[in-house]
Coordinates of C-alpha atoms in Angstrom, one line a residue:
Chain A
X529 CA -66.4 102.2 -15.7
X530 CA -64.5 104.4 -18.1
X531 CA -64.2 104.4 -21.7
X532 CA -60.5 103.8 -22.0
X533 CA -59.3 106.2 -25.0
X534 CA -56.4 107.5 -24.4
X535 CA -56.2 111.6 -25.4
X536 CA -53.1 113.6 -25.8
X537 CA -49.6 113.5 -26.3
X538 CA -46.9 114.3 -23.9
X539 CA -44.4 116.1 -26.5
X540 CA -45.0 119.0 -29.0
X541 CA -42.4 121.6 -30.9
X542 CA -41.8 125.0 -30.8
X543 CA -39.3 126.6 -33.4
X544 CA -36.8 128.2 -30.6
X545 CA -33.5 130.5 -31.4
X546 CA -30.5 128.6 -29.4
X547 CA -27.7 131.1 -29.0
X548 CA -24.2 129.4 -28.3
X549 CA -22.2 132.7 -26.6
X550 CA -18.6 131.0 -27.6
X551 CA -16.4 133.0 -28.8
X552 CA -18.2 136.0 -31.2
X553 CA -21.7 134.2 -30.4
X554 CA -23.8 132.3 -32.9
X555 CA -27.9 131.9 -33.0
X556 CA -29.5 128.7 -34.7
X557 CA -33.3 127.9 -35.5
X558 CA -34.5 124.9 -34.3
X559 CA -37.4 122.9 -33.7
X560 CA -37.4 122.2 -29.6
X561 CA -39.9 119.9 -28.0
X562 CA -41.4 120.5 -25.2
X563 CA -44.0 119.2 -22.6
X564 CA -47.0 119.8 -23.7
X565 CA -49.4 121.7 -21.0
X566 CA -53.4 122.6 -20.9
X567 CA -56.2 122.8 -18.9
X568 CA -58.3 119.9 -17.9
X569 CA -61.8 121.1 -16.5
X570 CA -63.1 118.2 -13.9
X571 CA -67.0 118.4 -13.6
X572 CA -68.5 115.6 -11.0
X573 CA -72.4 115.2 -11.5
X574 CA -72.7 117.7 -13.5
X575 CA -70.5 120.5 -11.2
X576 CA -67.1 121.8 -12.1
X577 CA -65.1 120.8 -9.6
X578 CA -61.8 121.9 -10.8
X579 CA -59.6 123.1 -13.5
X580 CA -55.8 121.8 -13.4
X581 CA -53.1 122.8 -16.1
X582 CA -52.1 119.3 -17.0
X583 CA -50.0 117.3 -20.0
X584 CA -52.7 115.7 -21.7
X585 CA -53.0 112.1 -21.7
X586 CA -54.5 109.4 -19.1
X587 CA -57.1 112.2 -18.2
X588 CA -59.6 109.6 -17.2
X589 CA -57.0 108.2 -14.8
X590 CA -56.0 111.8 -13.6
X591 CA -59.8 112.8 -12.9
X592 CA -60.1 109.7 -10.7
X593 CA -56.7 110.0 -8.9
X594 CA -58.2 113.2 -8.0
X595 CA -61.1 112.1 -6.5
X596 CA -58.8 109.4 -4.6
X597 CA -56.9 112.6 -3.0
X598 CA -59.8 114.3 -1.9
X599 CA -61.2 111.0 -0.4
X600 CA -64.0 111.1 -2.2
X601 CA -64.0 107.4 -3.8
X602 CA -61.9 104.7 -2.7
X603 CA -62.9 101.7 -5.0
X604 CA -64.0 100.9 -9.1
X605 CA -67.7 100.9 -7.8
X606 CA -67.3 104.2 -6.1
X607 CA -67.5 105.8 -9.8
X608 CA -70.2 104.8 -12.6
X609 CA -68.8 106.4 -15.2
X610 CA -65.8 108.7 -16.3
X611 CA -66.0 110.2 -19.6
X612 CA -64.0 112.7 -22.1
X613 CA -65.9 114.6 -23.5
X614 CA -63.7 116.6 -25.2
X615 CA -60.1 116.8 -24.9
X616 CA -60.3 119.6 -22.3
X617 CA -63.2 118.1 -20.2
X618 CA -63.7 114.9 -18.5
X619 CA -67.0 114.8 -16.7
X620 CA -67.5 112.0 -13.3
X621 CA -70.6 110.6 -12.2
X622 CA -70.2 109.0 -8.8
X623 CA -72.0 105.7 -7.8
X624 CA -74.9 106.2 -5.4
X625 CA -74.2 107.1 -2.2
X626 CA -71.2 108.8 -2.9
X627 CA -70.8 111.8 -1.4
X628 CA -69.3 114.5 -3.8
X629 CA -65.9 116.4 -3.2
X630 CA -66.4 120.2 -2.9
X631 CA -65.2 122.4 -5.8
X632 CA -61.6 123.3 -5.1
X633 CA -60.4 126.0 -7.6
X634 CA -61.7 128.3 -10.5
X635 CA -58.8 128.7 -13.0
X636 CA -61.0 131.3 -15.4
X637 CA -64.3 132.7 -15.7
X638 CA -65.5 129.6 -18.2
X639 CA -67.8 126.8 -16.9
X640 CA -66.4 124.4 -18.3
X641 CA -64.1 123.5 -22.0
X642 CA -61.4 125.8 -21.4
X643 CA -58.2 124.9 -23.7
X644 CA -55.0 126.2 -23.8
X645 CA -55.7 129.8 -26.1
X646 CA -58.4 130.4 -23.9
X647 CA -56.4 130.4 -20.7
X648 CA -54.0 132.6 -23.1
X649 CA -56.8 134.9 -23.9
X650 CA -57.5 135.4 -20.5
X651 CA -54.0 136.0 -19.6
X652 CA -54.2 139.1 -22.3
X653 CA -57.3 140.3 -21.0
X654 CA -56.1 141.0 -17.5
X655 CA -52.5 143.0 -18.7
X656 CA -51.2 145.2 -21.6
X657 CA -48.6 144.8 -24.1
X658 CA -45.4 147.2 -22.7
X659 CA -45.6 150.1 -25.1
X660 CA -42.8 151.1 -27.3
X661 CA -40.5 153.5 -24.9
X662 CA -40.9 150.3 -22.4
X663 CA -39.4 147.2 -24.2
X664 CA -35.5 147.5 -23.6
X665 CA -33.4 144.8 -25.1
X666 CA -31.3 142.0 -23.4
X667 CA -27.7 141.0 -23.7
X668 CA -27.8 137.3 -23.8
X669 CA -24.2 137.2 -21.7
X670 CA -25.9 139.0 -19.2
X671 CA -28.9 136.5 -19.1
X672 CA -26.4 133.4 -19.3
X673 CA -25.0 134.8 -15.5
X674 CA -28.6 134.7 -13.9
X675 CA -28.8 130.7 -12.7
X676 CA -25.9 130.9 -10.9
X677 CA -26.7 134.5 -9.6
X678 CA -29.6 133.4 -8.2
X679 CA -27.9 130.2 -6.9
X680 CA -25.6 132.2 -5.6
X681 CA -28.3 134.8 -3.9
X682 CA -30.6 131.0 -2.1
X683 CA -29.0 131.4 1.6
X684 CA -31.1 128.2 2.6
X685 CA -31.1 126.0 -0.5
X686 CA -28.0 124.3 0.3
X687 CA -29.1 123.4 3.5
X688 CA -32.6 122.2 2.5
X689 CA -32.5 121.2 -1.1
X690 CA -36.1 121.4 -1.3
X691 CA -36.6 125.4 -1.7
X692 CA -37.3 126.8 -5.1
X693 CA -36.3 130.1 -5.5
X694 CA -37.1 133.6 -7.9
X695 CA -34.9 136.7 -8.0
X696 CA -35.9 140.5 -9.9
X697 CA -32.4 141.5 -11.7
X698 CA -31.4 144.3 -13.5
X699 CA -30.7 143.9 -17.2
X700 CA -27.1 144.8 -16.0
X701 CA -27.3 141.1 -14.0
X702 CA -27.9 142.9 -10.6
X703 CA -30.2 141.0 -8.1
X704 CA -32.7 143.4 -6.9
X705 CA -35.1 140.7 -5.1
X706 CA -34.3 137.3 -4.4
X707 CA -37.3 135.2 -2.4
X708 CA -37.1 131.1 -1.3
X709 CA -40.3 129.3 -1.0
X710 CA -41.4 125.1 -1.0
X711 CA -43.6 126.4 -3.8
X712 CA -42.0 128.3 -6.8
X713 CA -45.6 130.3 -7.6
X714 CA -45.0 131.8 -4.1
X715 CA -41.3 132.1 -4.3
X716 CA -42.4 134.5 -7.4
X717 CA -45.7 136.2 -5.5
X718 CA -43.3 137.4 -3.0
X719 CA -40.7 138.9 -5.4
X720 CA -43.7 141.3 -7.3
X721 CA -45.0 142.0 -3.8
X722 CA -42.0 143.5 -3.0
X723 CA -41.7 145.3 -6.4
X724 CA -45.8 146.7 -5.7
X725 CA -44.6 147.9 -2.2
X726 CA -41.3 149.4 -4.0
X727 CA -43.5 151.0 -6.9
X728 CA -41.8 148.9 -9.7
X729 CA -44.5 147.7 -11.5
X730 CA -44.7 147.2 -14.4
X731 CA -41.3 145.8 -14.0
X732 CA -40.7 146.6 -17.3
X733 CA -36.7 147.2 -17.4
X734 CA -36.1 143.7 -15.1
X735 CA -35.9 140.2 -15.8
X736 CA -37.3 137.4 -13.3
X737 CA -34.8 134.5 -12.8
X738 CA -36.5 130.9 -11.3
X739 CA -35.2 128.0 -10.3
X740 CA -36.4 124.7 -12.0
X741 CA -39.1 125.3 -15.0
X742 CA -41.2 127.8 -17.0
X743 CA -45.0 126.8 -16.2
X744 CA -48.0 128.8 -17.8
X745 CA -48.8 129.4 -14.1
X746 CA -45.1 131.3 -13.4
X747 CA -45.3 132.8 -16.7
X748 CA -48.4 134.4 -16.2
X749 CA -47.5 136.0 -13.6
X750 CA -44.5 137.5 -15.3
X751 CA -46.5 138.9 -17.5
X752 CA -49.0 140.3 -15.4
X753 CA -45.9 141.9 -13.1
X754 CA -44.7 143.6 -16.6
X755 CA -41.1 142.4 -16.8
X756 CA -38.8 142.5 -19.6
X757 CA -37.9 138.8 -19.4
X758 CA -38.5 135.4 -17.8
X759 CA -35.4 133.2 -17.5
X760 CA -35.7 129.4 -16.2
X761 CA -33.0 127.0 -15.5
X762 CA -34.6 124.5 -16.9
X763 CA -37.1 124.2 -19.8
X764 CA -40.8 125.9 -20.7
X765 CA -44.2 124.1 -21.1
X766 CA -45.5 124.8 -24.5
X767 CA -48.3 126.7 -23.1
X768 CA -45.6 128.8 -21.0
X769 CA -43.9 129.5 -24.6
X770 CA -47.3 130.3 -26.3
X771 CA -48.2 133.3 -23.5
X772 CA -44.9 134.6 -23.8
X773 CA -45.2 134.7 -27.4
X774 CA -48.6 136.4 -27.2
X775 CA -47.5 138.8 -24.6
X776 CA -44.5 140.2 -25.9
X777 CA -42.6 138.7 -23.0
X778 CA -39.0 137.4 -23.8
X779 CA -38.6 133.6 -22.3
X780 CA -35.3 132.3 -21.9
X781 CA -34.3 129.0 -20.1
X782 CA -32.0 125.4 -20.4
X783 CA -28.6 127.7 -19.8
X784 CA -26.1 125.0 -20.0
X785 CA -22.8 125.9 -20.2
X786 CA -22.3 128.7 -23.2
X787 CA -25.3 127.8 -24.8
X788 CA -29.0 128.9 -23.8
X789 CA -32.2 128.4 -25.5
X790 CA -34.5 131.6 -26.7
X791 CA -38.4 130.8 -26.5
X792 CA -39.8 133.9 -27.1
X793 CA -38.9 137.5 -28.1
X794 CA -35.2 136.8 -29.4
X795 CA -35.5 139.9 -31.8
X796 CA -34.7 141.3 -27.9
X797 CA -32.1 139.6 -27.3
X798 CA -28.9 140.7 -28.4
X799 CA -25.6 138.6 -28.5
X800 CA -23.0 141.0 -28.9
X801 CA -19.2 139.9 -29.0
X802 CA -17.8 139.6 -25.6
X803 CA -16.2 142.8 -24.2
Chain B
X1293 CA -49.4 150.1 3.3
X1294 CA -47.6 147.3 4.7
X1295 CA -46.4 146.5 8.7
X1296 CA -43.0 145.5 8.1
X1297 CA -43.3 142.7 10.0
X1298 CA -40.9 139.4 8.9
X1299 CA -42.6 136.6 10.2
X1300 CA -41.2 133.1 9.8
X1301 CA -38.5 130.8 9.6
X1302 CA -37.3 128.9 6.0
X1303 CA -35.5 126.0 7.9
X1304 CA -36.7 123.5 10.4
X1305 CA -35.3 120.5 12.1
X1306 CA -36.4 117.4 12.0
X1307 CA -34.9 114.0 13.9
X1308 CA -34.0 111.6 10.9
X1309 CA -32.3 107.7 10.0
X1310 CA -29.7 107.9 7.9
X1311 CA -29.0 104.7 6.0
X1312 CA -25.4 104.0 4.7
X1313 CA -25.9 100.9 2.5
X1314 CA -22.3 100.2 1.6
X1315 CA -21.3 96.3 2.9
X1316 CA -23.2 94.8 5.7
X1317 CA -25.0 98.7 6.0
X1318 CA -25.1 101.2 8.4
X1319 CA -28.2 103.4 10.6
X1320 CA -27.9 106.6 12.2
X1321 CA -29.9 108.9 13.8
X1322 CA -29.2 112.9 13.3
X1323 CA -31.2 116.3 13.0
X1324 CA -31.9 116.9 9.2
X1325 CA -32.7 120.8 8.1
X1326 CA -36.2 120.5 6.3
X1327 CA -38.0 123.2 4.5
X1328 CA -40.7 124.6 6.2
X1329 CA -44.2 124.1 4.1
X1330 CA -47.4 126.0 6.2
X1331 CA -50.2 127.3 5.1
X1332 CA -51.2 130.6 4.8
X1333 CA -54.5 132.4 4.0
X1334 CA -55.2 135.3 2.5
X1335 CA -58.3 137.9 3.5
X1336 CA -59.2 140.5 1.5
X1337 CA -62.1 142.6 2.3
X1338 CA -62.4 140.1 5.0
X1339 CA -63.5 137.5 2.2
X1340 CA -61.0 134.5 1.7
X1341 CA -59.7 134.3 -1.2
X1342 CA -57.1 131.7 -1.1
X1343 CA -55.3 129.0 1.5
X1344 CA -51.9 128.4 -0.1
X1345 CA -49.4 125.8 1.2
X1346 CA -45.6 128.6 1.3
X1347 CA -42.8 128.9 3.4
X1348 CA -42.9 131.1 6.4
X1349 CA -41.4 134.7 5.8
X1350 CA -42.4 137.7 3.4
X1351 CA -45.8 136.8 4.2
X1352 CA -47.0 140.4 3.1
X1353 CA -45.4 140.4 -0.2
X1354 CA -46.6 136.8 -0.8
X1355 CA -50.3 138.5 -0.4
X1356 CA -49.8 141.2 -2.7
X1357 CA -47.7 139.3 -5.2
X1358 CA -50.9 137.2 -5.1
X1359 CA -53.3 140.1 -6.0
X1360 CA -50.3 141.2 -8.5
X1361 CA -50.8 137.9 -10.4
X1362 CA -54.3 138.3 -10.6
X1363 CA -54.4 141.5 -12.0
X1364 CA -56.0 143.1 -9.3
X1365 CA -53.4 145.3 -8.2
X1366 CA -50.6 147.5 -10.0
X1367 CA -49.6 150.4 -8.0
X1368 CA -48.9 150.9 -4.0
X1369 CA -51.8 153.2 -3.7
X1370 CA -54.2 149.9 -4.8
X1371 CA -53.4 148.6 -0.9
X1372 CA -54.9 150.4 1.5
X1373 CA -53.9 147.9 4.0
X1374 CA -51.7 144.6 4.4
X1375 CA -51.5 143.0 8.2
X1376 CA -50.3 139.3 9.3
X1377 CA -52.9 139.4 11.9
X1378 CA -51.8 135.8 12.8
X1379 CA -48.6 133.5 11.8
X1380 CA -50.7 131.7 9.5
X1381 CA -53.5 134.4 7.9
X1382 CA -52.9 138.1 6.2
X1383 CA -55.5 140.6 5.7
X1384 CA -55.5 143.3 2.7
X1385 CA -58.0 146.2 2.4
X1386 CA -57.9 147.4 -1.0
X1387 CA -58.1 151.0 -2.2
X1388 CA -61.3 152.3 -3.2
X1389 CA -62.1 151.6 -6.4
X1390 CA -60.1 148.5 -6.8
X1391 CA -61.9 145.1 -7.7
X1392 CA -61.4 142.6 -5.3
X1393 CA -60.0 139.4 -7.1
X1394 CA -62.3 136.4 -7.2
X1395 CA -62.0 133.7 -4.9
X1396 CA -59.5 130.8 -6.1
X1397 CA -59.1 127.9 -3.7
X1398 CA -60.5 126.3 -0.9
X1399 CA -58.2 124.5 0.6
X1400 CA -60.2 122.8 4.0
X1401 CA -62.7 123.7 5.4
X1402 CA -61.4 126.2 8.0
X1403 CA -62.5 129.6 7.0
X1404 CA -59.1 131.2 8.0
X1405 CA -56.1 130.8 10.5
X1406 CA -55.5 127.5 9.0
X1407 CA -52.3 126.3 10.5
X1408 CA -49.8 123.1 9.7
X1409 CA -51.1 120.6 12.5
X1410 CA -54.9 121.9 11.3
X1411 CA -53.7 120.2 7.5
X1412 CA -52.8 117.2 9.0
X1413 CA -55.5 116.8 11.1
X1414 CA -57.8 116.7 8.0
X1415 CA -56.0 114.1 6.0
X1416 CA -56.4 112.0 9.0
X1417 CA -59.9 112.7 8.9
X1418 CA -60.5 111.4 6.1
X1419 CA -58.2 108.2 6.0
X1420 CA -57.6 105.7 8.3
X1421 CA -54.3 104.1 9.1
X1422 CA -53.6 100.8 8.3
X1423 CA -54.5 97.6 10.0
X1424 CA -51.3 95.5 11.4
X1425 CA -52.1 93.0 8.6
X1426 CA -52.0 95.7 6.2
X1427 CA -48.7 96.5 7.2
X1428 CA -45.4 95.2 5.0
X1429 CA -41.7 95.9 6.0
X1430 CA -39.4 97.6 3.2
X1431 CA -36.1 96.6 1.9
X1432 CA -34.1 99.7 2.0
X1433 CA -31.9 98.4 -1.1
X1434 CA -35.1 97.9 -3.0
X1435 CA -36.2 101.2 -2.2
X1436 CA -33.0 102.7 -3.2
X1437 CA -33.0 101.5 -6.6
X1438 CA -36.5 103.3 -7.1
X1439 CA -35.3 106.6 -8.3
X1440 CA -33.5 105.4 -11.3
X1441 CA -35.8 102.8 -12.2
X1442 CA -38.4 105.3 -12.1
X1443 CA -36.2 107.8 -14.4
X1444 CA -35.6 104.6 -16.5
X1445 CA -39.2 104.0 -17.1
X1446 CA -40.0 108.0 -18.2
X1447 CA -40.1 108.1 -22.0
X1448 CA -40.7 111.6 -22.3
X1449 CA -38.3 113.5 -19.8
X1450 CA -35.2 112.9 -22.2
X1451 CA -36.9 115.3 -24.8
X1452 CA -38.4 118.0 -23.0
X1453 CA -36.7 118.0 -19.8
X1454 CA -39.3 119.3 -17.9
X1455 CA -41.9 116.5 -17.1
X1456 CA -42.3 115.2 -13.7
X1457 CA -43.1 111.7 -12.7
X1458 CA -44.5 109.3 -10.1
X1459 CA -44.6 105.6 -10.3
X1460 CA -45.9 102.8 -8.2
X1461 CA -43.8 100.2 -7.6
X1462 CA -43.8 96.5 -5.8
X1463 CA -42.0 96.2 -2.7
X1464 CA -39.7 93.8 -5.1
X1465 CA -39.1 97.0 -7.2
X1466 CA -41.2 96.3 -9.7
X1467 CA -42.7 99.4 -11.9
X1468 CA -46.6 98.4 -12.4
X1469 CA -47.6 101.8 -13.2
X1470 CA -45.8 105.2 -14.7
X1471 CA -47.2 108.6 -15.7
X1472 CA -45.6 111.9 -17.1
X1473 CA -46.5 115.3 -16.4
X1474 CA -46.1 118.8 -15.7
X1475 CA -47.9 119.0 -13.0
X1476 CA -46.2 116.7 -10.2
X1477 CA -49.4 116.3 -8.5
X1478 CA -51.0 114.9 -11.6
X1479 CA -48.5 112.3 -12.4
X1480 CA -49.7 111.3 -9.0
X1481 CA -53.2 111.7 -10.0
X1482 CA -52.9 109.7 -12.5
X1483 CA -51.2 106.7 -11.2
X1484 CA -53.8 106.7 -8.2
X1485 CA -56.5 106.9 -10.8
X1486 CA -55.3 103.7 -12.7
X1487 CA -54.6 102.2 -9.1
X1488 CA -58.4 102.8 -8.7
X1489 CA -60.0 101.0 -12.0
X1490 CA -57.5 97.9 -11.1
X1491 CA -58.9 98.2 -7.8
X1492 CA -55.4 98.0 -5.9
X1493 CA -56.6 100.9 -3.7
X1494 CA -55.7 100.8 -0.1
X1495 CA -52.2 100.5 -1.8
X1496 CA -50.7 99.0 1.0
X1497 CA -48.6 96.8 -1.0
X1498 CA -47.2 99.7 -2.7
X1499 CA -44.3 102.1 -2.9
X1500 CA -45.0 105.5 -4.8
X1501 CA -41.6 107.1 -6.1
X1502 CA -41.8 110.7 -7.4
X1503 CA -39.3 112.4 -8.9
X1504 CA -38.5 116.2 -7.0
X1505 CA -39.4 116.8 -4.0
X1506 CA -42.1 115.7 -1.1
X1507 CA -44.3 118.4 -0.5
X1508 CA -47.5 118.1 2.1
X1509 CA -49.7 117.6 -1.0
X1510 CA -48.2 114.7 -2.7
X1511 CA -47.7 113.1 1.0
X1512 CA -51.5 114.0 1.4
X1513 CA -52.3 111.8 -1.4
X1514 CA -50.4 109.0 -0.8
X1515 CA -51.9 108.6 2.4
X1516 CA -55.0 108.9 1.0
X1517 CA -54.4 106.2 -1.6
X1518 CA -53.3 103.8 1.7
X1519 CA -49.5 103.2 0.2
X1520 CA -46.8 101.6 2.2
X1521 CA -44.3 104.2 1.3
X1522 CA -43.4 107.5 -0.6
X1523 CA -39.9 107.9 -1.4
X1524 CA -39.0 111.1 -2.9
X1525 CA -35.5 111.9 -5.2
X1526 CA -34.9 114.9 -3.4
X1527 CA -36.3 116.1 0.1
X1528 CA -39.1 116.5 1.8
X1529 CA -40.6 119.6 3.6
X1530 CA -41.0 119.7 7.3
X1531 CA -45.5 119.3 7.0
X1532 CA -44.9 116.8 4.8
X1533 CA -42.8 114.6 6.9
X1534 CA -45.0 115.6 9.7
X1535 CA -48.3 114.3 7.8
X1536 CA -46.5 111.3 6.7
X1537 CA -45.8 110.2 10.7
X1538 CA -49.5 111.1 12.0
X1539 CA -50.9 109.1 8.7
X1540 CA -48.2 105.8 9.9
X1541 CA -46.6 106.1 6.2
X1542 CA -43.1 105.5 5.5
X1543 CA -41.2 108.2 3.7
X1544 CA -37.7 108.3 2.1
X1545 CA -35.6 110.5 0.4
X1546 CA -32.5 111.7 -1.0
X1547 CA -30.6 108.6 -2.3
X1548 CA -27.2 109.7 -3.6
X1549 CA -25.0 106.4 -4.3
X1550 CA -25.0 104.7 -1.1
X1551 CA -26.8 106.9 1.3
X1552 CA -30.3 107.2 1.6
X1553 CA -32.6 109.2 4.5
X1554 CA -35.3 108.0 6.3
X1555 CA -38.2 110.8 7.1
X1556 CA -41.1 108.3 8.6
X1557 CA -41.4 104.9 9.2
X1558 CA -37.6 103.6 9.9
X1559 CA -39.0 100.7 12.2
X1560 CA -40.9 99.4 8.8
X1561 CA -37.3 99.7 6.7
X1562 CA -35.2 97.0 6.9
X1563 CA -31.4 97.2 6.2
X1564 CA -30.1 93.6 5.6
X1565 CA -26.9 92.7 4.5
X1566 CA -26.3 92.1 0.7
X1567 CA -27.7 89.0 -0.7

């Protein structure tokens, strides 16, 4: 029923700055890895059905655990055959009989095949690099206070556990715009609909604090808002780092402590000796 | 542009067992404050454009965030109108001039005013619950050494710290299938795919652990892959522990040291003494 290569690999490396603010500060290159992330394009019978951002690897098995979810197939015979048929792409053709599943999202305007620098491309296509009397820099002992400022600003987290969260701050460390939300892409839609009502945009002298990780999803949409920064708790995607990097959008995350990790745009981030 | 209106509520109660496992064990029953998941639709033009599963409240700036994200809109002036004309579905009338954005994700098949009970009612549409022979009882001492068995078995989340995983697992506690990913719902994908070629699918044998939290759609497709159980790390919303007791699935959470919660199901989790 399916040809049983096995594509991808969980783990690549990005060179990243990690800044360790003890004492007058100090700034390291390193090699980081991180969880790889690109888009798989699902076509059933010949139809794009959907287009996930995924870490590459068992695609077979994530095109048919799909199917399973949408009730579509239920058992080996329900599918005749799965193939790759490139690493972006896995293409379904159901047994007969078997009803398809309708399409369910359109990531981009491609058919089909889209990879990672497309969905980067497209990203670029739909915003514009801040120009020069835009891009302010950052003070990386400001940026270090933001997890816990945000923590700080979640009324219903510590009753729930379950709510991510996304806050606007001033490069000063002032929340502006703290939202709660099961989904983080939400929590963050209803931060930068609050900045459209409040003419902010492009956001261009605040940074955007979530809870949890740096996806390509979240990070697009940082750079679509226009802000200065993106800071996550925890770590990027490589995809998240590599639309940063394209965008001109400084990516921070994995503050731990006094030391934090600089993904993108550390020529803007500035680690002064504490006041 | 917008109606101020603040519709919504972030917390919800729900009626939960609480398992103390220390010596011969211990069940209680007590109200548990849950995250409340819904869906919302958004209109624009009177065309939908997306279903999205959120948490009630800033419903108007989760609408325009949206249309922020997709590049469609940039300045106030780009909304002509934004109205919550029901709990669960917003309306925008752009500007003139402004492109509407292009339609996303269809998320049932409800054009609009989709509402939580409306999502459950079309997972059970397209399962069925399990037959009394399909039915197996859970240890709850088994079940609370899933989460670090499951953490045990990741190979990549120790690098990159940002990869999800789900895992199905024996009602022994044995691992028979782990996958990695960015995306939560694909590590599920993927394990429900594999489940499929080794035609183990109903899974009624089966436990699925995720790491994170229990959202409606990763409770939707455990139902739909027909598994005993879904235990979670950290909590579950309030949809998804409603899906998960319409669907007859048992669903856990929260395991710190000696305590774990029970969501769904109790009369299927057994506490015996130590052996």
């Amino acid at each position: 029923m399916c040809d049983g290569r096995y594509v991808g690999h969980l783990v690549d490396a990005r060179r990243i700055q990690r800044l360790d603010l003890t004492g007058d500060g100090a700034c390291t290159e390193r090699p980081d890895a991180l969880a790889v992330e690109e888009p798989l394009t699902l076509r059933v019978d010949s139809v794009v059905v959907t287009t996930t951002m995924r870490t590459p690897g068992h695609d077979l098995d994530l095109a048919l655990g799909w199917l399973v979810a949408e009730g579509c197939v239920r058992h080996p015979g329900d599918v005749l055959t799965a193939i790759a048929c490139d690493a972006n792409t896995v293409d379904v053709s159901l047994g007969a009989g078997v009803a398809p599943p309708r399409p369910r999202l359109t990531m981009t305007s491609s058919a089909c095949g889209v990879c990672g620098s497309d969905a980067v491309e497209d990203v670029l296509m739909r915003t514009s690099r801040p120009s020069a009397d835009e891009v302010v820099t950052l003070d990386a002992r400001v940026m270090a206070t933001l997890p816990d400022a945000l923590r700080a600003a979640q009324p219903a987290f510590g009753r729930t556990g379950v709510l991510h969260a996304a806050g606007l701050f001033t490069t000063a460390g002032e929340p502006v715009c703290v939202r709660e939300d099961v989904g983080r892409h939400n929590a963050v839609d209803k931060v930068f609909g609050w900045a459209l009502r409040e003419d902010l945009l492009p956001a261009s002298t605040y940074i955007l604090q979530v809870s949890g990780r740096a996806s390509f999803e979240l990070t697009q949409k940082a750079v679509l808002a226009g802000v200065a920064a993106l800071s996550a708790v925890s770590a990027p995607s490589t995809l998240a780092v590599d639309v940063a990097r394209a965008s001109g959008l400084v990516l921070t995350g994995f503050v731990r402590g006094s030391t934090m990790n600089v993904y993108s745009g550390g020529e803007r981030v500035h680690l002064a000796p504490p006041t």
